[in-house]
Amino acid sequence: DTNFVITNHRTQVINVSDVSPEYCYRADGAITITVSGDTDYFEYSWLPAEVNVNADMVSNLKAGTYTVTVYDGTCTVSKDIEVPFVEGPKADFVTKTYNVPTNSTFALSDNTQPGGGTLSVWNWTLGDGTSESGQIIYHSYDAIGDYYVFFHVIDENACFDTITKKIHVYDELSVYIPN
C-alpha cells in the first residue's frame, strides 16, 4: 500500500488597496496592493520594466496600465492596474479690451479651464511693478506703452499654469471745443 498526501494550495489573491493618479505630468502616481494566500512569502514583479521593485507598493508612476505579478513559491498570479491621469489647469484671462487709455480703470478676469482640480490661487503680475491676486482684479496704468500681464494659477493638486498677454496703453486725446 502506498499513501499519498494531497495538499490543497490556495492561490494567492491580489487586492488593490490604493491607486493615486498622476497629476499634471509629474510622474507622481502610486499603487499599493495587498496579497492573501497560504503563505507569507511573496515575490513581486512589476511591468513596465522601468518599475523595478520587489514590493507591494510602487510610486513615481506616470499614468498608464501596470501589471503586477506575484509568486508565492508555488503559484504565480498577475493583475493589471490602471493609474489615471489628472489634467492641470489651462490658464487664461480676459478683459473688455486690450487697448486702454492711461488712468482708466479696467477689469481683468480669470477665464481658466480648471482641469481636474479646483483652482485655489490666482496671481497677477501687471508689468508696471505691481502685483495682485484674485479671480477678478481692477487696474489702471498711468503711462503709455505696452505692458505684459503674467497670470499664474494653481489648483488644489498643486498643478499650475501661466499665460502672458499684452495690454497696450495709449494717451487718450482730449479735444476741447470752445463756445
PDB file of C-alpha atoms in Angstrom:
ATOM      1  CA  ASP A   1       0.000   0.000   0.000  1.00  0.00           C
ATOM      2  CA  THR A   2       1.111   3.485  -0.842  1.00  0.00           C
ATOM      3  CA  ASN A   3      -0.247   6.513   0.946  1.00  0.00           C
ATOM      4  CA  PHE A   4      -0.460   9.879  -0.709  1.00  0.00           C
ATOM      5  CA  VAL A   5      -0.955  13.214   0.988  1.00  0.00           C
ATOM      6  CA  ILE A   6      -2.508  15.829  -1.249  1.00  0.00           C
ATOM      7  CA  THR A   7      -2.125  19.359  -0.046  1.00  0.00           C
ATOM      8  CA  ASN A   8      -4.577  21.900  -1.351  1.00  0.00           C
ATOM      9  CA  HIS A   9      -2.641  25.101  -2.072  1.00  0.00           C
ATOM     10  CA  ARG A  10      -4.879  28.128  -2.180  1.00  0.00           C
ATOM     11  CA  THR A  11      -3.913  30.541  -4.976  1.00  0.00           C
ATOM     12  CA  GLN A  12      -2.990  33.988  -3.755  1.00  0.00           C
ATOM     13  CA  VAL A  13      -5.372  36.889  -4.340  1.00  0.00           C
ATOM     14  CA  ILE A  14      -4.155  40.370  -5.317  1.00  0.00           C
ATOM     15  CA  ASN A  15      -6.242  43.214  -3.898  1.00  0.00           C
ATOM     16  CA  VAL A  16      -5.657  46.824  -4.902  1.00  0.00           C
ATOM     17  CA  SER A  17      -5.518  48.855  -1.675  1.00  0.00           C
ATOM     18  CA  ASP A  18      -4.880  52.279  -3.203  1.00  0.00           C
ATOM     19  CA  VAL A  19      -4.219  53.920  -6.559  1.00  0.00           C
ATOM     20  CA  SER A  20      -3.094  57.544  -6.694  1.00  0.00           C
ATOM     21  CA  PRO A  21      -3.310  59.306 -10.061  1.00  0.00           C
ATOM     22  CA  GLU A  22      -0.554  61.112 -11.896  1.00  0.00           C
ATOM     23  CA  TYR A  23      -1.170  64.850 -11.612  1.00  0.00           C
ATOM     24  CA  CYS A  24      -0.275  67.182 -14.498  1.00  0.00           C
ATOM     25  CA  TYR A  25       2.664  65.216 -15.951  1.00  0.00           C
ATOM     26  CA  ARG A  26       4.573  64.955 -12.643  1.00  0.00           C
ATOM     27  CA  ALA A  27       5.004  61.138 -12.636  1.00  0.00           C
ATOM     28  CA  ASP A  28       3.631  61.074  -9.067  1.00  0.00           C
ATOM     29  CA  GLY A  29       1.142  58.220  -9.349  1.00  0.00           C
ATOM     30  CA  ALA A  30       1.273  55.299  -6.914  1.00  0.00           C
ATOM     31  CA  ILE A  31      -0.159  51.796  -6.457  1.00  0.00           C
ATOM     32  CA  THR A  32      -0.463  49.829  -3.220  1.00  0.00           C
ATOM     33  CA  ILE A  33      -1.614  46.205  -3.187  1.00  0.00           C
ATOM     34  CA  THR A  34      -2.242  43.546  -0.574  1.00  0.00           C
ATOM     35  CA  VAL A  35      -1.879  39.837  -1.234  1.00  0.00           C
ATOM     36  CA  SER A  36      -3.561  36.991   0.596  1.00  0.00           C
ATOM     37  CA  GLY A  37      -2.786  33.305   0.270  1.00  0.00           C
ATOM     38  CA  ASP A  38      -1.475  30.249   2.102  1.00  0.00           C
ATOM     39  CA  THR A  39       1.948  31.749   2.760  1.00  0.00           C
ATOM     40  CA  ASP A  40       3.544  34.942   3.987  1.00  0.00           C
ATOM     41  CA  TYR A  41       6.240  34.720   1.318  1.00  0.00           C
ATOM     42  CA  PHE A  42       5.588  36.719  -1.850  1.00  0.00           C
ATOM     43  CA  GLU A  43       7.814  37.922  -4.658  1.00  0.00           C
ATOM     44  CA  TYR A  44       6.542  40.873  -6.680  1.00  0.00           C
ATOM     45  CA  SER A  45       7.460  41.937 -10.185  1.00  0.00           C
ATOM     46  CA  TRP A  46       6.011  44.939 -11.975  1.00  0.00           C
ATOM     47  CA  LEU A  47       5.696  45.825 -15.653  1.00  0.00           C
ATOM     48  CA  PRO A  48       6.545  48.003 -17.465  1.00  0.00           C
ATOM     49  CA  ALA A  49      10.140  47.059 -16.713  1.00  0.00           C
ATOM     50  CA  GLU A  50      11.176  50.536 -15.511  1.00  0.00           C
ATOM     51  CA  VAL A  51       9.199  49.795 -12.338  1.00  0.00           C
ATOM     52  CA  ASN A  52      11.928  47.530 -10.987  1.00  0.00           C
ATOM     53  CA  VAL A  53      10.631  46.955  -7.475  1.00  0.00           C
ATOM     54  CA  ASN A  54      10.036  43.778  -5.461  1.00  0.00           C
ATOM     55  CA  ALA A  55       7.418  45.351  -3.198  1.00  0.00           C
ATOM     56  CA  ASP A  56       3.691  45.694  -2.671  1.00  0.00           C
ATOM     57  CA  MET A  57       3.842  49.473  -3.277  1.00  0.00           C
ATOM     58  CA  VAL A  58       5.254  51.402  -6.228  1.00  0.00           C
ATOM     59  CA  SER A  59       5.393  55.154  -6.677  1.00  0.00           C
ATOM     60  CA  ASN A  60       6.602  57.890  -9.044  1.00  0.00           C
ATOM     61  CA  LEU A  61       4.411  56.437 -11.776  1.00  0.00           C
ATOM     62  CA  LYS A  62       3.146  58.019 -14.975  1.00  0.00           C
ATOM     63  CA  ALA A  63      -0.457  57.428 -15.992  1.00  0.00           C
ATOM     64  CA  GLY A  64      -0.994  54.072 -17.678  1.00  0.00           C
ATOM     65  CA  THR A  65      -1.520  50.372 -17.130  1.00  0.00           C
ATOM     66  CA  TYR A  66       0.819  48.455 -14.825  1.00  0.00           C
ATOM     67  CA  THR A  67       0.946  44.693 -14.353  1.00  0.00           C
ATOM     68  CA  VAL A  68       1.978  43.179 -11.044  1.00  0.00           C
ATOM     69  CA  THR A  69       2.917  39.503 -10.896  1.00  0.00           C
ATOM     70  CA  VAL A  70       3.044  37.789  -7.515  1.00  0.00           C
ATOM     71  CA  TYR A  71       4.842  34.496  -6.901  1.00  0.00           C
ATOM     72  CA  ASP A  72       4.453  32.629  -3.599  1.00  0.00           C
ATOM     73  CA  GLY A  73       6.964  29.842  -4.225  1.00  0.00           C
ATOM     74  CA  THR A  74       4.343  27.644  -5.886  1.00  0.00           C
ATOM     75  CA  CYS A  75       1.847  29.722  -7.884  1.00  0.00           C
ATOM     76  CA  THR A  76       2.043  32.877  -9.974  1.00  0.00           C
ATOM     77  CA  VAL A  77      -0.842  35.354 -10.291  1.00  0.00           C
ATOM     78  CA  SER A  78      -0.938  38.636 -12.250  1.00  0.00           C
ATOM     79  CA  LYS A  79      -3.206  41.656 -12.206  1.00  0.00           C
ATOM     80  CA  ASP A  80      -3.435  44.796 -14.404  1.00  0.00           C
ATOM     81  CA  ILE A  81      -3.887  48.095 -12.582  1.00  0.00           C
ATOM     82  CA  GLU A  82      -4.640  51.455 -14.191  1.00  0.00           C
ATOM     83  CA  VAL A  83      -3.065  54.693 -12.916  1.00  0.00           C
ATOM     84  CA  PRO A  84      -5.328  57.546 -14.075  1.00  0.00           C
ATOM     85  CA  PHE A  85      -4.203  60.980 -15.250  1.00  0.00           C
ATOM     86  CA  VAL A  86      -5.474  64.246 -13.766  1.00  0.00           C
ATOM     87  CA  GLU A  87      -5.081  67.241 -16.065  1.00  0.00           C
ATOM     88  CA  GLY A  88      -3.838  70.550 -14.690  1.00  0.00           C
ATOM     89  CA  PRO A  89      -5.422  73.946 -15.360  1.00  0.00           C
ATOM     90  CA  LYS A  90      -5.026  75.880 -18.631  1.00  0.00           C
ATOM     91  CA  ALA A  91      -4.533  79.499 -17.595  1.00  0.00           C
ATOM     92  CA  ASP A  92      -6.401  82.218 -19.446  1.00  0.00           C
ATOM     93  CA  PHE A  93      -7.812  85.652 -18.696  1.00  0.00           C
ATOM     94  CA  VAL A  94      -9.986  88.152 -20.477  1.00  0.00           C
ATOM     95  CA  THR A  95     -10.610  91.863 -20.390  1.00  0.00           C
ATOM     96  CA  LYS A  96     -13.102  94.046 -22.247  1.00  0.00           C
ATOM     97  CA  THR A  97     -10.290  95.475 -24.367  1.00  0.00           C
ATOM     98  CA  TYR A  98      -6.534  95.005 -24.591  1.00  0.00           C
ATOM     99  CA  ASN A  99      -6.123  98.669 -25.633  1.00  0.00           C
ATOM    100  CA  VAL A 100      -6.802 101.033 -22.751  1.00  0.00           C
ATOM    101  CA  PRO A 101      -6.279 104.744 -22.182  1.00  0.00           C
ATOM    102  CA  THR A 102      -3.982 105.973 -19.416  1.00  0.00           C
ATOM    103  CA  ASN A 103      -5.518 106.352 -15.954  1.00  0.00           C
ATOM    104  CA  SER A 104      -8.611 104.357 -16.923  1.00  0.00           C
ATOM    105  CA  THR A 105      -9.525 101.510 -14.573  1.00  0.00           C
ATOM    106  CA  PHE A 106     -10.382  98.232 -16.286  1.00  0.00           C
ATOM    107  CA  ALA A 107     -11.111  94.671 -15.149  1.00  0.00           C
ATOM    108  CA  LEU A 108      -9.039  91.549 -15.759  1.00  0.00           C
ATOM    109  CA  SER A 109     -10.998  88.320 -15.221  1.00  0.00           C
ATOM    110  CA  ASP A 110      -9.933  84.710 -14.844  1.00  0.00           C
ATOM    111  CA  ASN A 111     -11.051  82.542 -17.775  1.00  0.00           C
ATOM    112  CA  THR A 112      -9.021  79.431 -16.875  1.00  0.00           C
ATOM    113  CA  GLN A 113     -10.066  75.899 -17.811  1.00  0.00           C
ATOM    114  CA  PRO A 114      -9.672  74.219 -14.389  1.00  0.00           C
ATOM    115  CA  GLY A 115      -8.638  70.683 -15.418  1.00  0.00           C
ATOM    116  CA  GLY A 116      -9.051  68.049 -12.699  1.00  0.00           C
ATOM    117  CA  GLY A 117      -8.828  70.243  -9.617  1.00  0.00           C
ATOM    118  CA  THR A 118     -10.416  73.318  -8.116  1.00  0.00           C
ATOM    119  CA  LEU A 119      -8.398  76.497  -8.588  1.00  0.00           C
ATOM    120  CA  SER A 120      -7.038  77.926  -5.356  1.00  0.00           C
ATOM    121  CA  VAL A 121      -4.502  80.638  -6.361  1.00  0.00           C
ATOM    122  CA  TRP A 122      -4.745  83.465  -8.905  1.00  0.00           C
ATOM    123  CA  ASN A 123      -1.628  85.673  -9.127  1.00  0.00           C
ATOM    124  CA  TRP A 124      -1.247  88.617 -11.490  1.00  0.00           C
ATOM    125  CA  THR A 125       1.970  90.481 -12.342  1.00  0.00           C
ATOM    126  CA  LEU A 126       0.910  93.564 -14.250  1.00  0.00           C
ATOM    127  CA  GLY A 127       4.101  94.713 -15.968  1.00  0.00           C
ATOM    128  CA  ASP A 128       4.331  98.048 -14.182  1.00  0.00           C
ATOM    129  CA  GLY A 129       5.869  96.790 -10.950  1.00  0.00           C
ATOM    130  CA  THR A 130       2.563  95.906  -9.312  1.00  0.00           C
ATOM    131  CA  SER A 131       1.043  92.537  -8.462  1.00  0.00           C
ATOM    132  CA  GLU A 132      -2.452  91.470  -7.459  1.00  0.00           C
ATOM    133  CA  SER A 133      -4.266  88.280  -6.530  1.00  0.00           C
ATOM    134  CA  GLY A 134      -7.838  87.159  -7.089  1.00  0.00           C
ATOM    135  CA  GLN A 135     -10.114  85.881  -9.820  1.00  0.00           C
ATOM    136  CA  ILE A 136     -11.083  89.390 -10.909  1.00  0.00           C
ATOM    137  CA  ILE A 137      -8.865  92.425 -10.440  1.00  0.00           C
ATOM    138  CA  TYR A 138      -9.111  96.096 -11.397  1.00  0.00           C
ATOM    139  CA  HIS A 139      -6.125  98.089 -12.593  1.00  0.00           C
ATOM    140  CA  SER A 140      -5.077 101.256 -14.380  1.00  0.00           C
ATOM    141  CA  TYR A 141      -1.786 102.340 -15.956  1.00  0.00           C
ATOM    142  CA  ASP A 142      -0.544 105.907 -15.632  1.00  0.00           C
ATOM    143  CA  ALA A 143       1.926 105.852 -18.542  1.00  0.00           C
ATOM    144  CA  ILE A 144       1.606 104.917 -22.196  1.00  0.00           C
ATOM    145  CA  GLY A 145       3.280 101.769 -23.507  1.00  0.00           C
ATOM    146  CA  ASP A 146       2.892  98.027 -23.828  1.00  0.00           C
ATOM    147  CA  TYR A 147       2.541  96.098 -20.566  1.00  0.00           C
ATOM    148  CA  TYR A 148       2.844  92.326 -20.346  1.00  0.00           C
ATOM    149  CA  VAL A 149       0.450  90.800 -17.832  1.00  0.00           C
ATOM    150  CA  PHE A 150       1.570  87.457 -16.383  1.00  0.00           C
ATOM    151  CA  PHE A 151      -1.274  85.393 -14.931  1.00  0.00           C
ATOM    152  CA  HIS A 152      -0.403  82.350 -12.816  1.00  0.00           C
ATOM    153  CA  VAL A 153      -2.992  79.855 -11.461  1.00  0.00           C
ATOM    154  CA  ILE A 154      -2.598  76.899  -9.103  1.00  0.00           C
ATOM    155  CA  ASP A 155      -5.175  74.229  -8.288  1.00  0.00           C
ATOM    156  CA  GLU A 156      -5.777  72.054  -5.225  1.00  0.00           C
ATOM    157  CA  ASN A 157      -3.475  69.348  -6.665  1.00  0.00           C
ATOM    158  CA  ALA A 158      -0.562  71.832  -6.906  1.00  0.00           C
ATOM    159  CA  CYS A 159      -0.888  71.808 -10.709  1.00  0.00           C
ATOM    160  CA  PHE A 160      -0.226  75.209 -12.255  1.00  0.00           C
ATOM    161  CA  ASP A 161      -0.125  77.150 -15.491  1.00  0.00           C
ATOM    162  CA  THR A 162       0.841  80.643 -16.613  1.00  0.00           C
ATOM    163  CA  ILE A 163      -0.199  82.813 -19.521  1.00  0.00           C
ATOM    164  CA  THR A 164       1.090  86.203 -20.677  1.00  0.00           C
ATOM    165  CA  LYS A 165      -0.883  88.772 -22.647  1.00  0.00           C
ATOM    166  CA  LYS A 166      -0.058  92.296 -23.781  1.00  0.00           C
ATOM    167  CA  ILE A 167      -2.063  95.356 -22.749  1.00  0.00           C
ATOM    168  CA  HIS A 168      -1.461  98.433 -24.896  1.00  0.00           C
ATOM    169  CA  VAL A 169      -1.898 101.718 -23.032  1.00  0.00           C
ATOM    170  CA  TYR A 170      -2.385 104.890 -25.067  1.00  0.00           C
ATOM    171  CA  ASP A 171      -2.700 108.546 -24.197  1.00  0.00           C
ATOM    172  CA  GLU A 172      -6.325 109.465 -24.558  1.00  0.00           C
ATOM    173  CA  LEU A 173      -6.805 112.532 -26.651  1.00  0.00           C
ATOM    174  CA  SER A 174      -8.925 115.269 -25.188  1.00  0.00           C
ATOM    175  CA  VAL A 175     -10.499 117.655 -27.634  1.00  0.00           C
ATOM    176  CA  TYR A 176     -11.711 120.954 -26.267  1.00  0.00           C
ATOM    177  CA  ILE A 177     -14.105 122.911 -28.370  1.00  0.00           C
ATOM    178  CA  PRO A 178     -14.653 126.444 -27.092  1.00  0.00           C
ATOM    179  CA  ASN A 179     -18.092 128.075 -27.244  1.00  0.00           C
TER     180      ASN A 179
END
